[in-house]
XYZ file of C-alpha atoms in Angstrom:
77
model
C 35.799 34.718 -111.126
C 32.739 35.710 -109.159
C 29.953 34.449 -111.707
C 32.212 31.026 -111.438
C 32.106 30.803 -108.109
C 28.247 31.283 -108.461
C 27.580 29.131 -111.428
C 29.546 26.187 -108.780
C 27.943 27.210 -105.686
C 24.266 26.881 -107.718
C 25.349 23.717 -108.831
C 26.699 22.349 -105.614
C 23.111 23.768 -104.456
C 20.967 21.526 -106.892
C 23.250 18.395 -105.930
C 23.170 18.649 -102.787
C 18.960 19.160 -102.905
C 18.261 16.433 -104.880
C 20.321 14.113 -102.855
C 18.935 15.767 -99.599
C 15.616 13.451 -101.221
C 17.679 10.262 -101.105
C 20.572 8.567 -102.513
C 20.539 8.518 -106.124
C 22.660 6.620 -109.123
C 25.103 8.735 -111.042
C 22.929 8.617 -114.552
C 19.827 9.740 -113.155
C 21.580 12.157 -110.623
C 23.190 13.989 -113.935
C 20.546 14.365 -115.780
C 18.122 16.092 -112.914
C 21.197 18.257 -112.541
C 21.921 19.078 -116.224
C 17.989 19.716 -116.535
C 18.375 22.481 -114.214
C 21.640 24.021 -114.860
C 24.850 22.896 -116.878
C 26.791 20.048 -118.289
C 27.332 16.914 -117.212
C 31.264 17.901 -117.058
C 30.985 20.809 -114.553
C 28.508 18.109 -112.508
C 31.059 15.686 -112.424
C 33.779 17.758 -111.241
C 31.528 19.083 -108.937
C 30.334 15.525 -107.553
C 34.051 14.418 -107.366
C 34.997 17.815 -104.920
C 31.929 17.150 -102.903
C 33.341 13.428 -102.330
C 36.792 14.560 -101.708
C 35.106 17.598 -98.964
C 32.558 14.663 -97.091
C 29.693 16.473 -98.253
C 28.631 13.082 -100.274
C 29.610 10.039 -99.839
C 29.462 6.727 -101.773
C 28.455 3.419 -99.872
C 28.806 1.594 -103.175
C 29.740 2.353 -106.698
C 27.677 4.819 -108.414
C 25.299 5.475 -105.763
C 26.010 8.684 -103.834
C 24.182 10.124 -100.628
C 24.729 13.827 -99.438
C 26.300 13.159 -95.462
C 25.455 15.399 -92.653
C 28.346 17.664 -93.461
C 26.706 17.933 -96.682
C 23.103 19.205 -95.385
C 25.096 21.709 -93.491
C 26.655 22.827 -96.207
C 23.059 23.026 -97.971
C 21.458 24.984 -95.290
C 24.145 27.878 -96.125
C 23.617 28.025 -99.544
């Protein structure tokens, strides 16, 4: 259970990062994420409890942006 939580904190990490850059699209936001650590399943359930938590947010469809709740959340991990 431990190396799960790890393997989702890590990815919540590299979300959170890249979005920290700007907003991104979901296609290009997958792929910088599944280049440095898992599939694009685990990134999608990922996204979709960062949206539900108002760490991201989504001003329009397909385009997500990490919110400030979200860069505190990043300075932890």
């Amino acid at each position: 259970m431990t190396e799960r939580l790890n393997d989702q904190l890590r990815v919540a990490h590299i979300v959170l990062e890249k979005l920290r850059e700007g907003p991104m699209r979901w296609t290009p936001l997958t792929k910088a994420v599944i280049q440095e650590s898992t599939s694009p399943w685990k990134a999608q359930n990922l996204l979709e409890w960062l949206l539900r938590h108002d760490y991201v947010e989504r001003p329009e469809r397909g385009l997500y942006r990490i919110t400030e709740k979200g860069r505190h959340l990043l300075k932890t991990l």
